Amino acid sequence: MSIFNYKQRNNIVLVSIIVLGCFLLYALSELFSSILGAIVLFTIFRPFFLWMVEKKRLNATLSALIIIFISLIVIVIPFLSLSIMVIGKIGSINKDAIHIDQWTAKIDAFTGANLNQPHFAEETLQKLGAYGADLFPSILGSAVSIILTLLVMYFLMYFMFTQMRAFETGLLKYAPFREQHALKFAQALRDSTFSNVLGQGIIAITQGVLLAMGFYAFEIPDAIFWGVIGVFLSFLPVVGAPTMCIPASIIFFASGHNVKGILLLAYGLLFIGNIDNVLRVIINKRVGNTHPIISVIGVFIGLPLFGILGLVFGPVLLSYFLLLLEIYETNRLAADRLERIRTGVDT
């Protein structure tokens, strides 16, 4: 006979599950981006999948493959292409050091004379170079890792869709809260994902396009490249695409084109900057309200963990965490009330 009673055996099994689960989480930490990416894409494309399966009567497997193809064409390939373009362009800029030296000399002369910052451009370029090296380290240097991450992500997402009912039933079964709270959490998770991913993506692309158009109108070289940089910067807290107009305006001022400098600065800070606020209000009303603090803190959390993907994953993770806290608080209050009713304390 076993030396353990029923309760002791259950406790031992529970501890074993927790220990093994922690070990598995640690072992899968390198694939966390794949898991989170699959969840995000599943949440985004779920309504479209249901429309294909229930309305158009398409096969679930075919529908899942269509979604994988669409996400590759619309999201993954453009994102990787833009990232590679940015790195390639940065490399070519480093090789063409003559123009950089001329620009930095003009900016440093202007800021030294007017702002008492004689090394402003030089120090800024050094910081941006170091930041860019940390932000884009895996785009070219870890091609195998990127391919593996995408394969695992699409492998998970494929089975999430083809076995969606079983997948969602399992989530409800093992969710640590009541079914109505689980459904509420699912809806809040959907709204948060759409707000953070689609909402911020629309804002970033809009600001990048406007920045490229403005640079092209003011005859600044490589306007499309700087527009792409603006798209990435739009995800960053405080910085944003409009700040790209500041160094460009300083170059105009240093070159004696004061009118162009004033117009470009006004275009960037007043027009592009306010487009952000207008679009955010519209998106929050239609999709979900994500507080700006969540975006700011989420980016700082996500960048060290996921690199450039942290611009999206960081705010999403923080939103999920806050939703879990809300569900926990609701469950705790409900449990306290039931306990007071059971003991006859509740009045």
mmCIF file of C-alpha atoms in Angstrom, residues 1-13:
data_model
loop_
_atom_site.group_PDB
_atom_site.id
_atom_site.type_symbol
_atom_site.label_atom_id
_atom_site.label_comp_id
_atom_site.label_asym_id
_atom_site.label_seq_id
_atom_site.Cartn_x
_atom_site.Cartn_y
_atom_site.Cartn_z
ATOM 1 C CA MET A 1 0.000 0.000 0.000
ATOM 2 C CA SER A 2 1.037 3.565 -0.620
ATOM 3 C CA ILE A 3 2.347 5.509 2.354
ATOM 4 C CA PHE A 4 0.411 8.573 1.131
ATOM 5 C CA ASN A 5 -3.272 9.190 1.572
ATOM 6 C CA TYR A 6 -5.594 10.534 -1.138
ATOM 7 C CA LYS A 7 -5.058 14.222 -0.306
ATOM 8 C CA GLN A 8 -1.292 13.844 -0.072
ATOM 9 C CA ARG A 9 -1.149 12.113 -3.462
ATOM 10 C CA ASN A 10 -3.158 14.920 -5.027
ATOM 11 C CA ASN A 11 -0.849 17.517 -3.504
ATOM 12 C CA ILE A 12 2.224 15.669 -4.795
ATOM 13 C CA VAL A 13 0.695 15.447 -8.277
#
